[in-house]
Amino acid sequence: MTTAAIHEGSMPVTITVNGRTEKAEVPGLTPLGDFLREKLGLTGTKLGCRAGDCGSCTVLVDSVPVASCLMPVAQVGERAVATVEGLGGEGDLHPLQEAFRNNNASQCGFCIPGILMAATAFLDRAEPPSRAEVVDGLSGNLCRCTGYESIVSAIVEAHTLNREA
Ligand code: FES
Ligand code: FES
């Protein structure tokens, strides 16, 4: 898709989100986060700063964490998008969700979807992450409730749960 096309009015967009193909007509510069929330009703993704600073809008694009407030939906192309809704749900919790529940790591919850998606990167590692590595890896995700200790504990535990699953 050309830059000129992206700047021209509404355009058809087709993307794959959580394994489903989704289509809509939107201005090409519509941020992916707005597209997910307003066109697809996937409101798990939260928009905070809208400037790439807080990490609350983090989703995975081809397994890479990205700030969905900054990426125009028209630039996603054929890459696979994963949101927090695709992780798991009641009765079928993802190891990260289970560990966050076990550690009471969700406070107001606003930052948690972005942190969960960013934290998926730790689960593929052979060795469990140290607390310092988790803190470093989440440096782009801000929690206004500031309870980082339980969040870090949950991510370390999730690595173990994931290995046992
Ligand atoms: S809303 Fe995207 S980084 Fe803050
Ligand atoms: S749990 Fe409230 S902002 Fe993080």
Coordinates of C-alpha atoms and ligand atoms in Angstrom, one line a residue:
M1 CA 0.0 0.0 0.0
T2 CA 1.4 3.4 -0.9
T3 CA 1.7 6.3 1.5
A4 CA -0.5 8.3 -0.9
A5 CA -3.2 5.7 -0.6
I6 CA -3.0 5.7 3.1
H7 CA -3.6 9.5 3.2
E8 CA -6.6 9.4 1.0
G9 CA -10.0 9.2 2.8
S10 CA -11.6 5.9 3.8
M11 CA -10.2 2.7 2.4
P12 CA -11.0 -1.0 2.9
V13 CA -8.8 -2.7 5.4
T14 CA -8.4 -6.4 5.9
I15 CA -6.4 -7.7 8.9
T16 CA -6.2 -10.9 10.9
V17 CA -6.8 -10.6 14.6
N18 CA -6.7 -13.5 17.0
G19 CA -6.9 -15.8 14.0
R20 CA -10.0 -14.2 12.4
T21 CA -10.0 -12.2 9.3
E22 CA -11.6 -8.8 9.8
K23 CA -12.6 -6.2 7.3
A24 CA -13.7 -2.6 7.6
E25 CA -13.7 0.7 5.8
V26 CA -11.6 3.3 7.7
P27 CA -9.2 6.2 7.0
G28 CA -5.9 4.6 6.5
L29 CA -4.2 6.5 9.2
T30 CA -6.6 5.1 11.8
P31 CA -4.4 3.8 14.6
L32 CA -4.6 0.0 15.0
G33 CA -5.7 0.5 18.6
D34 CA -8.7 2.6 17.6
F35 CA -9.6 0.1 14.9
L36 CA -9.5 -2.8 17.4
R37 CA -11.7 -1.0 19.9
E38 CA -14.1 0.9 17.7
K39 CA -14.5 -1.3 14.6
L40 CA -14.0 -4.7 16.1
G41 CA -15.3 -4.1 19.6
L42 CA -12.0 -5.5 21.1
T43 CA -11.9 -3.1 24.0
G44 CA -9.4 -5.1 26.0
T45 CA -6.7 -3.1 24.4
K46 CA -6.5 0.2 26.3
L47 CA -5.5 3.6 25.0
G48 CA -3.7 5.8 27.5
C49 CA -1.1 8.3 26.3
R50 CA -1.6 7.7 22.6
A51 CA 2.0 8.7 22.2
G52 CA 4.0 5.5 22.5
D53 CA 4.9 6.2 26.1
C54 CA 2.7 4.1 28.4
G55 CA 2.5 0.7 26.8
S56 CA -1.2 0.2 27.7
C57 CA -2.1 -0.3 24.1
T58 CA 0.5 -3.1 23.4
V59 CA -0.6 -5.8 21.1
L60 CA 1.4 -8.4 19.2
V61 CA 2.0 -8.0 15.4
D62 CA 3.6 -11.2 14.1
S63 CA 4.5 -12.0 17.8
V64 CA 6.3 -8.7 18.2
P65 CA 4.9 -6.2 20.9
V66 CA 3.9 -2.9 19.3
A67 CA 2.2 0.2 20.4
S68 CA -1.1 0.0 18.7
C69 CA -1.7 3.8 19.2
L70 CA 1.1 4.5 16.8
M71 CA 0.7 1.9 14.1
P72 CA -1.7 2.9 11.3
V73 CA -4.0 -0.1 10.7
A74 CA -3.3 0.2 7.0
Q75 CA 0.3 -0.7 7.7
V76 CA -0.5 -4.0 9.4
G77 CA -1.0 -5.8 6.0
E78 CA -0.9 -9.6 6.2
R79 CA 0.8 -9.8 9.6
A80 CA -1.1 -11.5 12.4
V81 CA -2.4 -9.3 15.2
A82 CA -2.9 -10.8 18.7
T83 CA -4.8 -9.0 21.4
V84 CA -5.5 -9.8 25.1
E85 CA -8.9 -11.3 24.0
G86 CA -7.0 -14.0 22.2
L87 CA -4.9 -15.1 25.2
G88 CA -7.6 -17.0 27.0
G89 CA -10.8 -16.6 29.0
E90 CA -12.9 -17.9 31.8
G91 CA -12.3 -21.6 32.3
D92 CA -9.4 -21.5 29.9
L93 CA -6.9 -19.1 31.4
H94 CA -3.5 -18.4 29.7
P95 CA -0.6 -19.1 32.1
L96 CA -0.1 -15.3 32.3
Q97 CA -3.7 -14.7 33.3
E98 CA -3.6 -17.5 35.9
A99 CA -0.4 -16.2 37.4
F100 CA -1.7 -12.6 37.5
R101 CA -4.8 -14.0 39.3
N102 CA -2.6 -16.0 41.7
N103 CA -0.5 -13.0 42.6
N104 CA -3.4 -10.4 42.8
A105 CA -1.3 -8.5 40.2
S106 CA -4.3 -6.6 38.6
Q107 CA -5.2 -3.5 40.5
C108 CA -7.3 -1.1 38.6
G109 CA -6.5 -3.2 35.5
F110 CA -6.0 -0.5 33.0
C111 CA -2.3 -1.3 32.2
I112 CA -2.7 -5.1 32.5
P113 CA -3.7 -6.0 28.9
G114 CA -0.7 -4.3 27.6
I115 CA 1.6 -5.8 30.2
L116 CA 0.2 -9.3 29.5
M117 CA 0.9 -8.9 25.8
A118 CA 4.4 -7.5 26.4
A119 CA 5.1 -10.4 28.9
T120 CA 4.4 -13.1 26.4
A121 CA 8.0 -12.6 25.2
F122 CA 9.3 -14.1 28.5
L123 CA 7.4 -17.3 28.1
D124 CA 9.3 -18.7 25.1
R125 CA 12.6 -18.6 27.0
A126 CA 14.2 -21.8 28.2
E127 CA 15.2 -20.4 31.5
P128 CA 12.9 -18.4 33.8
P129 CA 13.5 -14.7 33.7
S130 CA 15.0 -13.0 36.7
R131 CA 13.0 -10.3 38.4
A132 CA 15.5 -7.7 37.1
E133 CA 15.0 -9.0 33.6
V134 CA 11.3 -8.7 33.9
V135 CA 11.6 -5.1 35.2
D136 CA 13.9 -4.3 32.4
G137 CA 11.6 -5.9 29.8
L138 CA 8.6 -4.0 31.0
S139 CA 10.3 -0.6 31.1
G140 CA 7.9 0.5 28.3
N141 CA 4.8 -0.4 30.3
L142 CA 3.7 2.0 33.0
C143 CA 1.3 1.2 35.8
R144 CA -0.4 4.1 37.4
C145 CA -1.3 2.0 40.4
T146 CA 2.5 1.4 40.8
G147 CA 2.2 -2.1 42.2
Y148 CA 5.0 -3.5 40.1
E149 CA 6.1 -6.1 42.7
S150 CA 3.1 -8.4 42.2
I151 CA 3.2 -7.9 38.4
V152 CA 6.9 -9.1 38.3
S153 CA 6.1 -12.0 40.6
A154 CA 3.2 -13.0 38.3
I155 CA 5.4 -13.0 35.2
V156 CA 8.1 -15.1 36.8
E157 CA 5.4 -17.6 38.0
A158 CA 3.8 -17.6 34.5
H159 CA 7.0 -18.9 33.0
T160 CA 6.8 -22.0 35.3
L161 CA 3.1 -22.5 34.6
N162 CA 3.7 -22.3 30.9
R163 CA 6.4 -24.9 31.1
E164 CA 4.1 -27.2 33.1
A165 CA 1.2 -26.7 30.7
Ligands
FES1 S1 -1.5 4.4 24.4 FE1 0.0 3.6 23.2 S2 1.8 3.7 24.3 FE2 0.3 4.8 25.5
FES2 S1 -3.1 -1.8 37.5 FE1 -3.9 0.2 37.5 S2 -2.6 1.2 36.0 FE2 -1.7 -0.7 36.3

